[in-house]
CSV table of C-alpha atoms in Angstrom, one decimal:
chain,number,residue,atom,x,y,z
T,17,UNK,CA,35.4,49.1,48.9
T,18,UNK,CA,31.7,48.5,49.2
T,19,UNK,CA,29.7,51.2,50.8
T,20,UNK,CA,26.2,52.7,51.0
T,21,UNK,CA,25.8,55.7,48.8
T,22,UNK,CA,23.4,58.5,49.5
T,23,UNK,CA,22.4,61.5,47.4
T,24,UNK,CA,22.2,64.4,47.8
T,25,UNK,CA,24.6,65.0,50.6
T,26,UNK,CA,23.1,68.4,51.3
T,27,UNK,CA,19.7,69.8,50.4
T,28,UNK,CA,18.3,73.2,51.2
T,29,UNK,CA,14.7,73.8,50.2
T,30,UNK,CA,11.7,75.9,51.1
T,31,UNK,CA,8.7,74.8,53.1
T,32,UNK,CA,6.2,73.0,50.9
T,33,UNK,CA,8.6,71.7,48.4
T,34,UNK,CA,9.0,68.0,47.6
T,35,UNK,CA,12.3,66.4,48.7
T,36,UNK,CA,13.6,63.0,47.5
T,37,UNK,CA,16.6,61.3,49.0
T,38,UNK,CA,18.2,58.3,47.4
T,39,UNK,CA,20.2,55.5,48.7
T,40,UNK,CA,22.2,52.8,46.9
T,41,UNK,CA,22.7,49.9,49.4
T,42,UNK,CA,25.7,47.6,49.3
T,43,UNK,CA,25.3,45.0,46.6
T,44,UNK,CA,23.9,41.8,48.0
T,45,UNK,CA,22.5,43.3,51.2
T,46,UNK,CA,18.9,42.3,51.7
T,47,UNK,CA,17.8,44.8,54.3
T,48,UNK,CA,17.7,48.6,54.1
T,49,UNK,CA,16.9,51.0,56.9
T,50,UNK,CA,16.1,54.7,56.9
T,51,UNK,CA,17.0,56.7,60.0
T,52,UNK,CA,16.6,60.4,60.9
T,53,UNK,CA,19.1,62.1,63.2
T,54,UNK,CA,18.4,65.3,65.1
T,55,UNK,CA,20.0,66.9,68.2
T,56,UNK,CA,16.7,66.6,70.1
T,57,UNK,CA,15.6,63.1,69.2
T,58,UNK,CA,18.8,61.4,68.3
T,59,UNK,CA,18.5,58.5,65.8
T,60,UNK,CA,15.0,57.6,64.9
T,61,UNK,CA,14.0,54.7,62.7
T,62,UNK,CA,11.7,55.8,60.0
T,63,UNK,CA,11.3,52.6,57.9
T,64,UNK,CA,13.0,49.5,56.8
T,65,UNK,CA,12.8,47.0,53.9
T,66,UNK,CA,13.7,43.3,53.6
T,67,UNK,CA,14.2,41.9,50.1
T,68,UNK,CA,12.6,45.2,48.9
T,69,UNK,CA,9.4,44.6,50.9
T,70,UNK,CA,8.5,47.2,53.5
T,71,UNK,CA,8.5,45.6,56.9
T,72,UNK,CA,7.9,48.6,59.2
T,73,UNK,CA,7.3,52.2,58.5
T,74,UNK,CA,5.6,53.1,61.8
T,75,UNK,CA,8.3,55.7,62.5
T,76,UNK,CA,7.3,57.8,59.5
T,77,UNK,CA,4.8,60.6,59.4
T,78,UNK,CA,2.4,58.9,56.9
T,79,UNK,CA,0.8,62.0,55.6
T,80,UNK,CA,4.0,63.5,54.2
T,81,UNK,CA,6.7,60.8,54.1
T,82,UNK,CA,6.9,57.8,51.8
T,83,UNK,CA,9.7,55.2,51.3
T,84,UNK,CA,10.1,52.8,48.4
T,85,UNK,CA,12.5,50.4,46.9
T,86,UNK,CA,11.9,50.3,43.2
T,87,UNK,CA,14.7,47.8,42.8
T,88,UNK,CA,17.4,46.2,44.8
T,89,UNK,CA,19.9,48.9,44.0
T,90,UNK,CA,17.8,51.9,45.0
T,91,UNK,CA,15.8,53.0,48.0
T,92,UNK,CA,14.1,56.4,48.1
T,93,UNK,CA,12.7,58.5,50.9
T,94,UNK,CA,10.3,61.3,49.8
T,95,UNK,CA,8.9,64.1,51.8
T,96,UNK,CA,5.9,66.0,50.3
T,97,UNK,CA,5.3,68.7,51.4
T,98,UNK,CA,8.4,69.4,53.4
T,99,UNK,CA,8.2,71.4,56.7
T,100,UNK,CA,10.9,73.1,58.8
T,101,UNK,CA,10.6,70.4,61.4
T,102,UNK,CA,11.8,67.9,58.8
T,103,UNK,CA,15.3,69.5,59.0
T,104,UNK,CA,17.7,66.7,60.0
T,105,UNK,CA,20.3,64.3,58.7
T,106,UNK,CA,18.7,61.3,57.0
T,107,UNK,CA,20.8,58.1,57.0
T,108,UNK,CA,20.3,55.0,55.0
T,109,UNK,CA,21.9,51.8,56.2
T,110,UNK,CA,22.0,48.4,54.7
T,111,UNK,CA,22.8,44.9,55.9
T,112,UNK,CA,22.6,41.2,55.2
T,113,UNK,CA,20.3,39.4,57.6
T,114,UNK,CA,19.4,35.7,57.6
T,115,UNK,CA,17.6,35.2,60.8
T,116,UNK,CA,20.5,36.4,62.9
T,117,UNK,CA,21.6,39.9,63.6
T,118,UNK,CA,24.1,41.1,61.0
T,119,UNK,CA,25.5,44.6,61.1
T,120,UNK,CA,24.4,47.8,59.6
T,121,UNK,CA,26.5,49.7,57.2
T,122,UNK,CA,25.6,53.4,57.1
T,123,UNK,CA,25.8,55.9,54.3
T,124,UNK,CA,27.2,59.4,55.0
T,125,UNK,CA,23.8,60.9,55.3
T,126,UNK,CA,21.7,63.5,53.5
T,127,UNK,CA,21.5,66.8,55.5
T,128,UNK,CA,18.2,68.4,54.8
T,129,UNK,CA,17.4,72.0,55.7
T,130,UNK,CA,13.9,73.2,55.2
T,131,UNK,CA,13.5,77.0,55.4
J,5,UNK,CA,10.5,45.9,74.4
J,6,UNK,CA,14.1,46.6,73.9
J,7,UNK,CA,15.8,49.8,75.0
J,8,UNK,CA,19.3,51.1,75.4
J,9,UNK,CA,20.6,53.6,78.0
J,10,UNK,CA,23.9,55.4,77.6
J,11,UNK,CA,24.9,57.1,80.8
J,12,UNK,CA,26.3,60.6,80.1
J,13,UNK,CA,25.8,62.4,76.9
J,14,UNK,CA,29.2,63.9,77.1
J,15,UNK,CA,32.6,62.6,78.3
J,16,UNK,CA,35.9,64.4,78.5
J,17,UNK,CA,39.1,62.6,79.0
J,18,UNK,CA,42.8,63.5,78.8
J,19,UNK,CA,44.9,62.1,76.0
J,20,UNK,CA,46.3,58.8,77.3
J,21,UNK,CA,43.6,58.3,79.9
J,22,UNK,CA,41.2,55.4,80.1
J,23,UNK,CA,38.0,55.8,78.1
J,24,UNK,CA,34.9,54.2,79.6
J,25,UNK,CA,31.5,54.6,77.8
J,26,UNK,CA,28.6,53.0,79.6
J,27,UNK,CA,25.7,51.1,78.0
J,28,UNK,CA,22.9,49.3,79.6
J,29,UNK,CA,20.1,47.5,77.7
J,30,UNK,CA,16.9,45.8,78.3
J,31,UNK,CA,15.9,42.8,76.4
J,32,UNK,CA,13.7,39.8,76.9
J,33,UNK,CA,16.0,37.4,75.1
J,34,UNK,CA,19.8,37.3,74.7
J,35,UNK,CA,20.5,40.3,72.5
J,36,UNK,CA,23.0,41.1,69.9
J,37,UNK,CA,25.0,44.2,71.0
J,38,UNK,CA,26.9,46.8,69.0
J,39,UNK,CA,29.0,49.9,69.4
J,40,UNK,CA,29.1,52.4,66.5
J,41,UNK,CA,31.2,55.5,66.2
J,42,UNK,CA,30.3,58.7,64.3
J,43,UNK,CA,32.8,61.2,63.3
J,44,UNK,CA,31.7,64.7,62.4
J,45,UNK,CA,29.6,64.9,59.2
J,46,UNK,CA,29.9,61.2,58.6
J,47,UNK,CA,27.7,58.1,59.0
J,48,UNK,CA,28.0,55.6,61.8
J,49,UNK,CA,30.8,53.0,61.6
J,50,UNK,CA,30.8,49.7,63.4
J,51,UNK,CA,33.4,49.5,66.2
J,52,UNK,CA,32.6,46.1,67.5
J,53,UNK,CA,29.7,43.7,68.0
J,54,UNK,CA,28.7,40.8,70.3
J,55,UNK,CA,26.6,38.0,69.0
J,56,UNK,CA,27.5,34.8,70.9
J,57,UNK,CA,30.6,33.2,72.4
J,58,UNK,CA,33.3,35.1,74.2
J,59,UNK,CA,31.9,38.0,76.2
J,60,UNK,CA,35.0,40.2,75.8
J,61,UNK,CA,34.9,41.6,72.3
J,62,UNK,CA,37.7,43.4,70.6
J,63,UNK,CA,37.1,46.0,68.0
J,64,UNK,CA,38.9,48.5,65.8
J,65,UNK,CA,41.1,51.3,67.0
J,66,UNK,CA,42.0,49.6,70.3
J,67,UNK,CA,38.4,49.5,71.7
J,68,UNK,CA,36.9,46.6,73.4
J,69,UNK,CA,33.6,45.9,75.2
J,70,UNK,CA,32.4,43.2,77.6
J,71,UNK,CA,29.0,41.7,77.7
J,72,UNK,CA,27.8,41.2,81.2
J,73,UNK,CA,24.4,39.4,81.2
J,74,UNK,CA,23.9,39.7,85.0
J,75,UNK,CA,24.3,43.5,84.8
J,76,UNK,CA,22.7,43.9,81.3
J,77,UNK,CA,25.6,46.0,80.3
J,78,UNK,CA,27.9,46.3,77.4
J,79,UNK,CA,30.4,49.0,78.4
J,80,UNK,CA,33.0,50.2,75.9
J,81,UNK,CA,36.6,50.8,77.0
J,82,UNK,CA,40.0,51.9,75.6
J,83,UNK,CA,43.0,51.9,77.8
J,84,UNK,CA,44.6,55.1,76.4
J,85,UNK,CA,42.6,57.8,74.6
J,86,UNK,CA,44.0,59.3,71.4
J,87,UNK,CA,43.0,62.7,69.9
J,88,UNK,CA,41.5,60.8,67.0
J,89,UNK,CA,39.0,59.1,69.3
J,90,UNK,CA,37.0,62.3,69.6
J,91,UNK,CA,33.6,61.4,68.2
J,92,UNK,CA,30.1,60.4,69.0
J,93,UNK,CA,29.6,56.8,70.2
J,94,UNK,CA,26.4,54.9,70.0
J,95,UNK,CA,25.4,51.6,71.7
J,96,UNK,CA,22.8,49.5,69.9
J,97,UNK,CA,20.8,46.3,70.6
J,98,UNK,CA,19.0,43.9,68.3
J,99,UNK,CA,17.2,40.8,69.1
J,100,UNK,CA,16.2,39.5,65.7
J,101,UNK,CA,18.1,41.6,63.3
J,102,UNK,CA,14.8,43.1,62.2
J,103,UNK,CA,15.2,46.2,64.4
J,104,UNK,CA,18.1,48.0,65.8
J,105,UNK,CA,17.6,50.2,68.9
J,106,UNK,CA,20.2,52.9,69.4
J,107,UNK,CA,21.1,54.7,72.5
J,108,UNK,CA,21.2,58.5,72.6
J,109,UNK,CA,24.9,58.6,72.1
J,110,UNK,CA,27.9,59.9,74.1
J,111,UNK,CA,30.1,62.6,72.7
J,112,UNK,CA,33.7,62.0,73.6
J,113,UNK,CA,36.2,64.9,73.9
J,114,UNK,CA,39.9,64.2,74.2
J,115,UNK,CA,41.9,66.9,75.9
J,116,UNK,CA,45.5,67.3,74.8
């Protein structure tokens, strides 16, 4: 059963530490999204890639966040340095889009707590 | 710009009662519309989607939604709530497939 895999599922770290979250999209999907979910803001789009190229990262704090797709099977979201306000659940989602709206398949999320 | 409004952040219904979750959207072109469900500590799962064609869309777990262009709405319904329906429900809209805009979600509680 194809699914989006995210690691780690849970991460507790101290302020100032680097955090890297990883996502393995569903094989064959050409688009990967990163979302952040908090009680206050709901689901926020951070960045997304099509065919590994970044299309939009306007939702990310540029000074501390970075997103990459080193290859088609791996997307990463890095926070350096982390801050308590970054505490949230980070979701990766992938989909196959060819000019029409496909559907998003979400991973189970990475719950980040920054102390 | 697109936006999605979900009326009511919380909804409580009795088991067996009708479930109605409201979603209104704004879009400059005919949109693609989605409902996702999120169970505790899980990611979002697709319930149903509207792209083109029939405006009444049937999804999983007995849910359905109707696209009403004149009302810019895509409300989600289920005739009879089950305890297992307790979850968070998100409406989403996309015009091009490049961006998905999600509503703020409605938390459904089912009372036995």
